[in-house]
Coordinates of C-alpha atoms in Angstrom, one line a residue:
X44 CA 113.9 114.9 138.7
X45 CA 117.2 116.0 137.1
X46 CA 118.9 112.7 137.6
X47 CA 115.7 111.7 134.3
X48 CA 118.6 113.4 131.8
X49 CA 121.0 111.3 131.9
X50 CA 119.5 108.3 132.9
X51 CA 117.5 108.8 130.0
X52 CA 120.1 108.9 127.8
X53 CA 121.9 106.2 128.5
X54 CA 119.3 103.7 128.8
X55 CA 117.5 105.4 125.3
X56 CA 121.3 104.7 123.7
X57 CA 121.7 101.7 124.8
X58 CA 118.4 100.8 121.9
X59 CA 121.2 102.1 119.2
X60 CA 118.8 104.6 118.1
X61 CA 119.4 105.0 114.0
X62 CA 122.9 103.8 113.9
X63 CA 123.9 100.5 112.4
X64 CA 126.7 99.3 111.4
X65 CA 127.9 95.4 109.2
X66 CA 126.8 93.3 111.6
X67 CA 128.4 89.9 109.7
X68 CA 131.9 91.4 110.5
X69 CA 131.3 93.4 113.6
X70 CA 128.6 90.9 115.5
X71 CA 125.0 91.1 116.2
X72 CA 125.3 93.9 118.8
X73 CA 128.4 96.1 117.0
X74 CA 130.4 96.2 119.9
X75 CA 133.6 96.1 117.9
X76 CA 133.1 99.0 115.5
X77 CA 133.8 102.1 116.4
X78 CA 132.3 104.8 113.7
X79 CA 129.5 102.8 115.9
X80 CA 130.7 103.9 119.1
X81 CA 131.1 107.5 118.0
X82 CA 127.0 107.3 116.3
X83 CA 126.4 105.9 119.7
X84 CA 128.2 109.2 121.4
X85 CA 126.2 111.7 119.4
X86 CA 123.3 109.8 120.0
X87 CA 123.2 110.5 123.8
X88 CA 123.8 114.2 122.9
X89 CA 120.6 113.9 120.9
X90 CA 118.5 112.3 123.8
X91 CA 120.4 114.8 126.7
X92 CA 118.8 118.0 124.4
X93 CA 116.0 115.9 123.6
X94 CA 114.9 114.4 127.0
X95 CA 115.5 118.4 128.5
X96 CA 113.1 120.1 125.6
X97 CA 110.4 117.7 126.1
X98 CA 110.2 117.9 129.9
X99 CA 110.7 121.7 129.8
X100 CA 107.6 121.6 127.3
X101 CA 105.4 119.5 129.3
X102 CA 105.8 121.2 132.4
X103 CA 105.2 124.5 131.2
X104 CA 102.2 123.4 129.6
X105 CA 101.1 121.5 132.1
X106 CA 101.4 124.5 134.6
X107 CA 100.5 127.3 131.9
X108 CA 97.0 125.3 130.8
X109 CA 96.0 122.5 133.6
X110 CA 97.5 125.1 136.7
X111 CA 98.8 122.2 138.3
X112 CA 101.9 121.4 140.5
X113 CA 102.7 118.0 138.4
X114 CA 105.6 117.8 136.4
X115 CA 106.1 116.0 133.2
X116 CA 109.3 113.9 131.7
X117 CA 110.2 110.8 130.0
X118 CA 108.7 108.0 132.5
X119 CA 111.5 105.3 133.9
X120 CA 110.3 102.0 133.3
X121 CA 108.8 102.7 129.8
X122 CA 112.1 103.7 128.5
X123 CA 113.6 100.6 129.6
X124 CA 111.1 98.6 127.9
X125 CA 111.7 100.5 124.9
X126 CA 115.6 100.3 124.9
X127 CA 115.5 96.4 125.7
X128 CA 112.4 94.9 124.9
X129 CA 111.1 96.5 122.0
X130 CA 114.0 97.8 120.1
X131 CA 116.1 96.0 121.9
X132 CA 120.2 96.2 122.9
X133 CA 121.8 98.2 119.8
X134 CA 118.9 97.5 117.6
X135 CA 118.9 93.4 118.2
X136 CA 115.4 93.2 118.7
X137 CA 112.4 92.4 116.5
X138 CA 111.6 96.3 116.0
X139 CA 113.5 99.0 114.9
X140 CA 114.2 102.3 116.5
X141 CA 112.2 104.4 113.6
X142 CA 109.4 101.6 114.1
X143 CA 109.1 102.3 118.1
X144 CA 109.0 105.6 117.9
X145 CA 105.9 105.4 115.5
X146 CA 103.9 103.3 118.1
X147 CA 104.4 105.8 120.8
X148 CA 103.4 108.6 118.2
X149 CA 100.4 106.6 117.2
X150 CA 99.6 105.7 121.5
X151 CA 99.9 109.7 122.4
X152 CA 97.6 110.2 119.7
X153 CA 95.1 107.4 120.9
X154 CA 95.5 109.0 124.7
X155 CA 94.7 112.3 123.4
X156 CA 91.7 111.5 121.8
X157 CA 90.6 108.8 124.9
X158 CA 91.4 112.2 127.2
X159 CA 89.0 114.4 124.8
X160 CA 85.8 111.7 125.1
X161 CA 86.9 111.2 128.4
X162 CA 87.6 107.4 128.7
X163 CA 90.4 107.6 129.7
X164 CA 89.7 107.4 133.6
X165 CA 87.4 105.0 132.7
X166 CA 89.7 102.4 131.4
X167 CA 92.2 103.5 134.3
X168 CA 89.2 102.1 136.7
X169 CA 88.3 99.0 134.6
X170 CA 92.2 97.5 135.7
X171 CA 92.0 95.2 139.1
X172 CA 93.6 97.0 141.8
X173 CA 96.1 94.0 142.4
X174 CA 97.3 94.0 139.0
X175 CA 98.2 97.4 138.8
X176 CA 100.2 97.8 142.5
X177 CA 101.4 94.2 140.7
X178 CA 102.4 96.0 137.6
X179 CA 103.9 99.0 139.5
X180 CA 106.0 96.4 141.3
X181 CA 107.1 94.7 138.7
X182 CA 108.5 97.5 136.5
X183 CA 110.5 98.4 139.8
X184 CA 111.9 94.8 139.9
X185 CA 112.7 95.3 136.2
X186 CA 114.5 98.7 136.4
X187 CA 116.6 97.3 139.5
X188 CA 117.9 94.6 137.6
X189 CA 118.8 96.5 134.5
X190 CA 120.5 99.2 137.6
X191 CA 122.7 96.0 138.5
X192 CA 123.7 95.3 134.8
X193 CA 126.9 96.8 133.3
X194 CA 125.4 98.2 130.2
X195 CA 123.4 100.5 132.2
X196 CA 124.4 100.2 135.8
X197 CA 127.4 99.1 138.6
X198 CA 127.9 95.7 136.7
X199 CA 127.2 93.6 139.6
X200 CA 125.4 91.1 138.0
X201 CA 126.7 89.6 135.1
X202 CA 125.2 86.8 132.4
X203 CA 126.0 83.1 133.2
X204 CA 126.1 79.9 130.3
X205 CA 124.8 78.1 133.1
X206 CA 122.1 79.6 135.6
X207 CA 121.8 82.7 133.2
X208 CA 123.0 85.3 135.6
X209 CA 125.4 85.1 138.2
X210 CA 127.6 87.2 140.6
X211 CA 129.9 89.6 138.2
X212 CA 132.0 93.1 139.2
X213 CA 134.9 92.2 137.2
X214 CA 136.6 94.7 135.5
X215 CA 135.6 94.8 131.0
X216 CA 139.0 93.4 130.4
X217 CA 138.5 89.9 132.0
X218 CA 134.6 89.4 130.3
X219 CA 134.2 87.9 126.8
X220 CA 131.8 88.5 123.8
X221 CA 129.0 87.7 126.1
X222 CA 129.5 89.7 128.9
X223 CA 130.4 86.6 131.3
X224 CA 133.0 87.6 133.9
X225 CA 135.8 84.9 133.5
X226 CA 137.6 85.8 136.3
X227 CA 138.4 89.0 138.9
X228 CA 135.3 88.8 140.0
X229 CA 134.0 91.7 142.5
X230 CA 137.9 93.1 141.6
X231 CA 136.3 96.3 139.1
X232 CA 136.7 99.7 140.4
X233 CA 133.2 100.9 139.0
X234 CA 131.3 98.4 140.6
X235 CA 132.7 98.6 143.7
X236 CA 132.3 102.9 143.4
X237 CA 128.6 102.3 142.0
X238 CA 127.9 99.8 145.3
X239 CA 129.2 103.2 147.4
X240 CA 126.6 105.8 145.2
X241 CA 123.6 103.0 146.5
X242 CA 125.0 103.5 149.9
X243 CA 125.2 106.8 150.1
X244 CA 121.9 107.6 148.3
X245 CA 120.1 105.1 150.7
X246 CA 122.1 106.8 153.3
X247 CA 120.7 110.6 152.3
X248 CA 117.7 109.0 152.1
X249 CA 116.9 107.9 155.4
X250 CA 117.8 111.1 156.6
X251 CA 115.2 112.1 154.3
X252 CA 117.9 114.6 152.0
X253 CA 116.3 116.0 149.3
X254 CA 117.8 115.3 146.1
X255 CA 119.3 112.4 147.7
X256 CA 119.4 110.7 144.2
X257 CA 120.8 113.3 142.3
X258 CA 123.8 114.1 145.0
X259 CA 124.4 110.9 144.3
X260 CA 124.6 110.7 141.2
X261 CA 127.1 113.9 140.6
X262 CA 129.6 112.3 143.5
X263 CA 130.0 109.1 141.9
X264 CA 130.2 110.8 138.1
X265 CA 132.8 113.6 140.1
X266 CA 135.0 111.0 141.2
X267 CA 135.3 109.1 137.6
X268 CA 136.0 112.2 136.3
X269 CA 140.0 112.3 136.7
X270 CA 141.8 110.5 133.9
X271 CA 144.4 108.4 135.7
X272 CA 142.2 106.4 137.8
X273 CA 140.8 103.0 137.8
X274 CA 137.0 104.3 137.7
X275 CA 137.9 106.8 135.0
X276 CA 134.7 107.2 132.4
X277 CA 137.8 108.6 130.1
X278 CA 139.8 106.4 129.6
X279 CA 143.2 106.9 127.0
X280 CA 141.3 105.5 123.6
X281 CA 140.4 106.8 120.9
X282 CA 136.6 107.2 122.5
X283 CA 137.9 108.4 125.7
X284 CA 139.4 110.9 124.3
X285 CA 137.1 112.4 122.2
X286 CA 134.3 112.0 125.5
X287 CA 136.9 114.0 127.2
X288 CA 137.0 116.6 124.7
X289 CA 133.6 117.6 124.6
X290 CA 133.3 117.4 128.2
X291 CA 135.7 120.1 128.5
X292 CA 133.2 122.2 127.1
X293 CA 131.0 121.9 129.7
X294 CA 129.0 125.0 128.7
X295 CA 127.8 124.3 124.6
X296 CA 124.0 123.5 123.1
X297 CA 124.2 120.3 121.1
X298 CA 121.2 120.6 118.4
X299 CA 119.1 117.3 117.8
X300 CA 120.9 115.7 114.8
X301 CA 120.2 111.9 114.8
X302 CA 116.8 111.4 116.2
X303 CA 114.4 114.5 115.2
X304 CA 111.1 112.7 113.2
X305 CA 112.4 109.6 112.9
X306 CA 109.8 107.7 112.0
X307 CA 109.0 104.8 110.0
X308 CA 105.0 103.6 110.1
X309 CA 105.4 100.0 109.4
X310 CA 102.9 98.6 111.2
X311 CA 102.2 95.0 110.1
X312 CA 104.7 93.2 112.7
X313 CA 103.1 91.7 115.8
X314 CA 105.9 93.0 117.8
X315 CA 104.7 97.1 116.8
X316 CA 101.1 96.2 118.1
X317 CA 102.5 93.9 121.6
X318 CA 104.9 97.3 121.9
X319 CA 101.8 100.4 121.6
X320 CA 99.5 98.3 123.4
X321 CA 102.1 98.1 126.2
X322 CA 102.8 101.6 126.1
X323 CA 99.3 102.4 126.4
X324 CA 98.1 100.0 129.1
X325 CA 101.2 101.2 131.1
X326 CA 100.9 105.3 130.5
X327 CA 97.0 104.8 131.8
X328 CA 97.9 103.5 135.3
X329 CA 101.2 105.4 135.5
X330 CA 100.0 109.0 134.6
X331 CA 96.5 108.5 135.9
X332 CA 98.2 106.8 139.0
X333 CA 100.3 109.2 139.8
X334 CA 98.1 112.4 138.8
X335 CA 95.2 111.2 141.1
X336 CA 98.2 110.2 144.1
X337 CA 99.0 114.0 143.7
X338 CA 95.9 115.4 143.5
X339 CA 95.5 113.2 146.8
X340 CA 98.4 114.2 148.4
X341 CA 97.9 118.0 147.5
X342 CA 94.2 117.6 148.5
X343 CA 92.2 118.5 145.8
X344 CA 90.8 115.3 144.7
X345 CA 86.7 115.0 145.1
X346 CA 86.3 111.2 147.2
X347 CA 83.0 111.0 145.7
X348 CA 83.8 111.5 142.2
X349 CA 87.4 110.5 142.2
X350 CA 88.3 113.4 140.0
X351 CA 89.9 116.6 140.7
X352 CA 89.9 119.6 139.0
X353 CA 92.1 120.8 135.6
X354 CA 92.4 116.9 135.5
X355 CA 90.9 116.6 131.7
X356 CA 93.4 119.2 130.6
X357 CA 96.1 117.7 132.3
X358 CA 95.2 114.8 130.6
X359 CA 95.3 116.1 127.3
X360 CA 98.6 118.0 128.1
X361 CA 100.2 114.7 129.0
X362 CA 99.3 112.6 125.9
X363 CA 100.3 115.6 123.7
X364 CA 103.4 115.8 125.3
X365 CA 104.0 111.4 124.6
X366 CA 103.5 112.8 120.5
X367 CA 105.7 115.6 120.5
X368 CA 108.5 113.6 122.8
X369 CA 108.4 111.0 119.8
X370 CA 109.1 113.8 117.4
X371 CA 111.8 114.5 119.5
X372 CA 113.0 110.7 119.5
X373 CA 112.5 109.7 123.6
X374 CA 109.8 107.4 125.0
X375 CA 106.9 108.2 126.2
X376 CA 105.9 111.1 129.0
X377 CA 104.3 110.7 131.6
X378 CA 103.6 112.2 135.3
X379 CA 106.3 112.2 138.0
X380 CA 105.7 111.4 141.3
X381 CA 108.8 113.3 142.5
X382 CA 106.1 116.2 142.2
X383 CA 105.0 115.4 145.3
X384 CA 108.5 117.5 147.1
X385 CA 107.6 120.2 145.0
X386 CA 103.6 119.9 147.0
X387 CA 105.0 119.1 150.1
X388 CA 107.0 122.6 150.3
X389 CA 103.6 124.5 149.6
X390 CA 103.4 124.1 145.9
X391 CA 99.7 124.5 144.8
X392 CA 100.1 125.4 141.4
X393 CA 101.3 125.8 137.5
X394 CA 104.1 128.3 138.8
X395 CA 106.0 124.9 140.5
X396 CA 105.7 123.3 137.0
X397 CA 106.8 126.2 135.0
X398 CA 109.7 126.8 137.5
X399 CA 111.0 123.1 137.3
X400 CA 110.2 123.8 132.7
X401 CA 112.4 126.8 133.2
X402 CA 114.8 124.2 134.6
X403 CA 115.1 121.4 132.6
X404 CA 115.1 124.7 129.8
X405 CA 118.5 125.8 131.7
X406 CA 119.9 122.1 131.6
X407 CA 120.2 122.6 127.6
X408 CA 122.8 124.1 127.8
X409 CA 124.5 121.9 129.6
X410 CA 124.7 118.3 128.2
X411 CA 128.6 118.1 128.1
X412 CA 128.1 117.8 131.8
X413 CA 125.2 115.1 131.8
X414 CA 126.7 113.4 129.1
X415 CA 130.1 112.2 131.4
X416 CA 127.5 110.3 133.9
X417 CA 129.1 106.9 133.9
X418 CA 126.4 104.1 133.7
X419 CA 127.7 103.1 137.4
X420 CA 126.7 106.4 138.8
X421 CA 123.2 106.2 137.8
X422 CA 122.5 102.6 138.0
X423 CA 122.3 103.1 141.7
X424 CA 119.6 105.8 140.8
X425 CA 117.9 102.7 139.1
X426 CA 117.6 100.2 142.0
X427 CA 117.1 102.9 144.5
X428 CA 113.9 104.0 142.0
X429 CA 113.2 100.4 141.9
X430 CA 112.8 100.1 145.8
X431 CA 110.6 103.0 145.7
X432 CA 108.2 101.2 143.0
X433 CA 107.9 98.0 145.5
X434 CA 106.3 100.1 148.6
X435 CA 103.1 99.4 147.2
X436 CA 103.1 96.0 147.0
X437 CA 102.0 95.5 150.4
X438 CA 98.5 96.6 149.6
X439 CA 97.9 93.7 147.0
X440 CA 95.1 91.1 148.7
X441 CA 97.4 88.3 149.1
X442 CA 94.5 86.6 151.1
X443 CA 92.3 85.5 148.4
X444 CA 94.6 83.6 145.9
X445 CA 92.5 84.9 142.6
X446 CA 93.7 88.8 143.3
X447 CA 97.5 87.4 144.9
X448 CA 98.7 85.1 142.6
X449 CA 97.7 86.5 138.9
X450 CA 99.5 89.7 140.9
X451 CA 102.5 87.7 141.6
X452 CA 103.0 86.3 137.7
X453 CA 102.9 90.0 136.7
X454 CA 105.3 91.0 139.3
X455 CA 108.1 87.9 138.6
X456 CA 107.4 88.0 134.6
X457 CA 108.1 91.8 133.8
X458 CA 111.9 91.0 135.4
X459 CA 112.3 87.4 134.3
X460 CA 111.0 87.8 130.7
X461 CA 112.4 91.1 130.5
X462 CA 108.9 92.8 129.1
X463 CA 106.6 94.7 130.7
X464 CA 104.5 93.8 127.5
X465 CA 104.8 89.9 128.2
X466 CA 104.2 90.0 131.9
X467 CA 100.9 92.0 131.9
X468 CA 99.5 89.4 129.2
X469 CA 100.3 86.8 131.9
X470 CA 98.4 89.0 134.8
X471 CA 95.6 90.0 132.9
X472 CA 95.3 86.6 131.5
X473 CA 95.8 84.3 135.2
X474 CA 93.5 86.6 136.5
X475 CA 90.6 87.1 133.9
X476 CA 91.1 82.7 133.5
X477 CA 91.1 82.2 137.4
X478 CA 88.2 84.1 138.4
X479 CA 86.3 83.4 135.5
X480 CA 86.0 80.3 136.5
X481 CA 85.1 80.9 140.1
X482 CA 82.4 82.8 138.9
X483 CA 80.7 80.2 136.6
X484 CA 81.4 77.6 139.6
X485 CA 79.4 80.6 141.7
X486 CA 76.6 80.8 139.5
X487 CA 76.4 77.2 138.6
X488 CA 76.0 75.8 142.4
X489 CA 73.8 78.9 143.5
X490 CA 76.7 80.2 145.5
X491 CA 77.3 77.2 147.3
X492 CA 80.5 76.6 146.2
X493 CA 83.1 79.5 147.1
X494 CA 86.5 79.5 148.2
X495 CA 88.0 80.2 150.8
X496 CA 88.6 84.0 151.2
X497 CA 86.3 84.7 148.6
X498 CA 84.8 87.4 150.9
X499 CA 88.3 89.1 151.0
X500 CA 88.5 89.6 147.1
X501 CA 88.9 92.9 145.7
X502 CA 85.5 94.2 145.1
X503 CA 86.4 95.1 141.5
X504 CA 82.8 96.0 140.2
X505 CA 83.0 98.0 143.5
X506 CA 86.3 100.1 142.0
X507 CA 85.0 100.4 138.5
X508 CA 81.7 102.7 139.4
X509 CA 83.0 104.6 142.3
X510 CA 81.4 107.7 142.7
X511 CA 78.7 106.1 141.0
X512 CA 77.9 104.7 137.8
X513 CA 76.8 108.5 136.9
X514 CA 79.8 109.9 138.2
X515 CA 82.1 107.8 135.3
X516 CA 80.4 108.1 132.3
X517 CA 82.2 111.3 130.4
X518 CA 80.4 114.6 130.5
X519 CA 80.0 115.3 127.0
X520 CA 77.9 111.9 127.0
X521 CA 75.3 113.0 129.8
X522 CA 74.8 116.2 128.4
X523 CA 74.2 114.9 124.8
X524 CA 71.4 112.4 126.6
X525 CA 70.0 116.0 128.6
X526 CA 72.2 114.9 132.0
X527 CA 73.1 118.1 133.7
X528 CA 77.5 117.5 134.5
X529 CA 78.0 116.8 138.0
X530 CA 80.9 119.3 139.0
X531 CA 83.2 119.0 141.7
X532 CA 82.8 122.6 143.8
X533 CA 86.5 122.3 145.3
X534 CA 88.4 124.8 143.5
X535 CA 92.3 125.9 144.2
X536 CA 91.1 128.4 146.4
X537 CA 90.7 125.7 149.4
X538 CA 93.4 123.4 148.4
X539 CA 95.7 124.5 150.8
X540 CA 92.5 124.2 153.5
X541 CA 91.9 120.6 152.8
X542 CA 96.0 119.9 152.3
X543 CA 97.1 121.0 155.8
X544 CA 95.9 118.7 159.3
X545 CA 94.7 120.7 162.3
X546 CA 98.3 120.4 164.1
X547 CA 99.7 122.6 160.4
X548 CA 101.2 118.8 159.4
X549 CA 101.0 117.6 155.6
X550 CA 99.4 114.5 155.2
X551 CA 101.9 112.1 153.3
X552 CA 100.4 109.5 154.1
X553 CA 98.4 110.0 150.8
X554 CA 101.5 109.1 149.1
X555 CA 100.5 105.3 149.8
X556 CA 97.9 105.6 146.6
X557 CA 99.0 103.2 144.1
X558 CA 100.8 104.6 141.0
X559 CA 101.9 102.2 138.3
X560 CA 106.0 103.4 137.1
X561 CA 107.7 105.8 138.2
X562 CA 109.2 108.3 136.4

């Protein structure tokens, strides 16, 4: 999970954050002033010490209160969409920084009070299956290509005044205002040393290395390091130099100076309401994905109920931690699914959650270090995160065309309209529009008229009561209508019974549950 600082930070600066500058003299995007640069610089410090106190937070509340071995930090996939769609590349979208942050107060709030009433799992169990393995799919398509950009990745892929993107890797000197290479292309040291980091994380990873990612992640940023180099990150400028400087440190605690309660509760643009419904739609399935695939894959998950136990607290630890991560000035939290290493070397409890806290509490004191990763040595971490997201898409019912293809718009629009926002509208609505109609043709003809496949559909209705209709309506609601509340009897005391095979294996193959992001 380490590799989350400074990915984090450099896709969260890449939004601008609170700094501004004249944008009639310096362009729509700043790139020529530099007291913006050096606001841009302090700004990752901000979201190093920021992303590192909200993780160590969340994890130590999620293993002090909800005992669990799931860890908590700013979610990949939701903090691109934060960066680039919502507030968008240095503050040129249609929301400000101030603005988003305010929405994903407002959503943590509206989670924590969903968690309380317990609705939460509900609404998580009213999505189609397709369109969330869709969704999960699409967010890894979408964090690939941003991986393959220059602004936060290896510069690969460039933009294009005729097909939009094209074939880049040239080094800054030969692109204009717009980013297009205009010639030496594939020639730029830092692509071609970000193309090696892919390689040799995919590399690690067949092997099955853990901490693949973050190995490499520190050899690419180790060997752009050295000043006279082509693939320096410090180069002889006056920002280079003052980078270098504080890397020197390496050792210093940089307080939160730009971002802290940063808030600004305009709500009456269309763009704030698109942005927190987004953010909630997508924190559901991711957290309550990837909390019920570890609960899975550690064992403890009731199949009749679909629930496992400490998962209301967990809940509620999670959307508290999305508020307090606003405060701070980062996206929103959520669940990690890299918390499934931590179960599969015999992790049953809070004590793996506080221990990775303690972590990310150590990492504090160290952002002159994660502040010198190059954008070229994670954006390998990007696409290789990206491949993970796309395992699941396999399990999407690509037989019956009303599941398959409202699944495939959301999977091609989250990348191609850069949204996640924009491409779930265009699931949810194909798929509510297409078999909407098939039902009324249904009824209308008696069931006569069906089409083909129509047997291979995802029993939706099916997904939304199991465990029984009983079974998902919240507690406190039965017993205020006299229901006794149906309790799961597996307690942690049998987890590590119902977690281990008969020949002492682990069963990863639970890992094949379908979580939406990754983080």
């Amino acid at each position: 999970m380490a590799y989350i600082i400074s990915t984090n930070a450099l896709i969260l600066t890449d939004s601008g954050g609170t700094c501004d500058c004249d944008r009639t003299t310096y362009g729509a995007d700043c790139g020529t002033d530099s007291e913006y640069a050096s606001c841009l610089q302090l700004m990752k410090l901000d979201i190093i010490t920021a992303t590192c106190a909200i993780a160590c937070l969340a994890c130590v509340a999620m293993g002090t209160l909800a005992n669990l071995p799931i860890a908590l930090a700013p979610g990949m996939g939701l903090n691109a969409y934060f960066a680039y769609t919502v507030v968008g590349y240095h503050g040129t979208g249609k929301v400000t920084y101030e603005n988003a942050l305010s929405a994903v107060c407002i959503e943590g709030i509206i989670f924590f009070v969903l968690s309380v009433v317990g609705l939460r799992q509900w609404f998580a169990r009213m999505i189609p299956s397709a369109l969330k393995t869709a969704t999960s799919a699409g967010i890894g398509i979408y964090l690939s290509f941003i991986g393959l950009q220059s602004s936060a990745g290896i510069g690969l892929i460039t933009a294009s005044s005729s097909t939009l993107v094209e074939l880049g890797g040239c080094p800054p000197e030969y692109r204009d205002d717009d980013n297009v290479c205009q010639s030496h292309r594939m020639q730029g040291g830092p692509t071609w040393l970000g193309v090696l980091g892919l390689m040799l994380i995919g590399t690690m990873l067949v092997y099955r290395l853990k901490g693949a990612i973050l190995i490499g992640i520190v050899i690419v940023a180790v060997i752009s390091w050295p000043r006279p180099t082509a693939v320096t990150y410090f180069p002889y400028t006056a920002a280079g130099d003052e980078s270098f400087d504080f890397f020197k440190k390496v050792v210093t605690f940089h307080p939160i100076k730009s971002t802290l309660a940063k808030f600004h509760w305009d709500l009456s643009s269309g763009q704030v309401w698109i942005a927190l419904i987004t953010f909630l739609y997508v924190d559901i399935l991711d957290c309550t994905g990837t909390m019920f695939s570890m609960a899975k894959f550690g064992g403890y998950m009731d199949e009749r109920t679909q629930d496992f136990e400490g998962s209301s607290m967990a809940f509620l630890v999670d959307s508290a931690s999305i508020t307090i991560g606003s405060v701070f000035g980062t996206s929103p939290v959520t669940a990690f699914i890299e918390s499934g290493a931590g179960i599969a070397e015999g992790g049953r409890t809070g004590i793996t959650t506080i221990v990775t806290g303690f972590m990310f509490f150590i990492a504090l004191f160290f952002a002159p270090i994660f502040a010198s990763f190059p954008p070229w040595a994670t954006g390998p971490a990007l696409i290789v995160v990206g491949s993970m997201m796309m395992q699941n898409v396999i399990h999407i019912n690509w037989e019956y065309i009303g599941d398959g293809l409202p699944a495939f718009i959301t999977i091609i629009m989250i990348p191609f309209g850069y949204s996640i926002g924009y491409g779930l509208i265009a699931g949810i609505g194909s798929f509510i529009f297409i078999n909407s109609l098939v039902f009324i043709v249904y009824k209308i003809s008696r069931g006569r008229v069906v089409p083909p496949n129509f047997d291979q559909r995802d029993d939706w209705v099916g997904f939304v009561t199991r465990g029984g209709v009983k079974d998902n309506i919240p507690p406190w609601i039965r017993r205020m209508f006299g229901k006794k509340h149906i309790t799961s009897t597996l307690s942690h005391d049998n987890i590590d019974n119902r977690s281990v095979a008969s020949d002492g294996s682990r069963p990863t193959e639970e890992l094949k549950e379908v979580t939406v992001g990754r983080a």
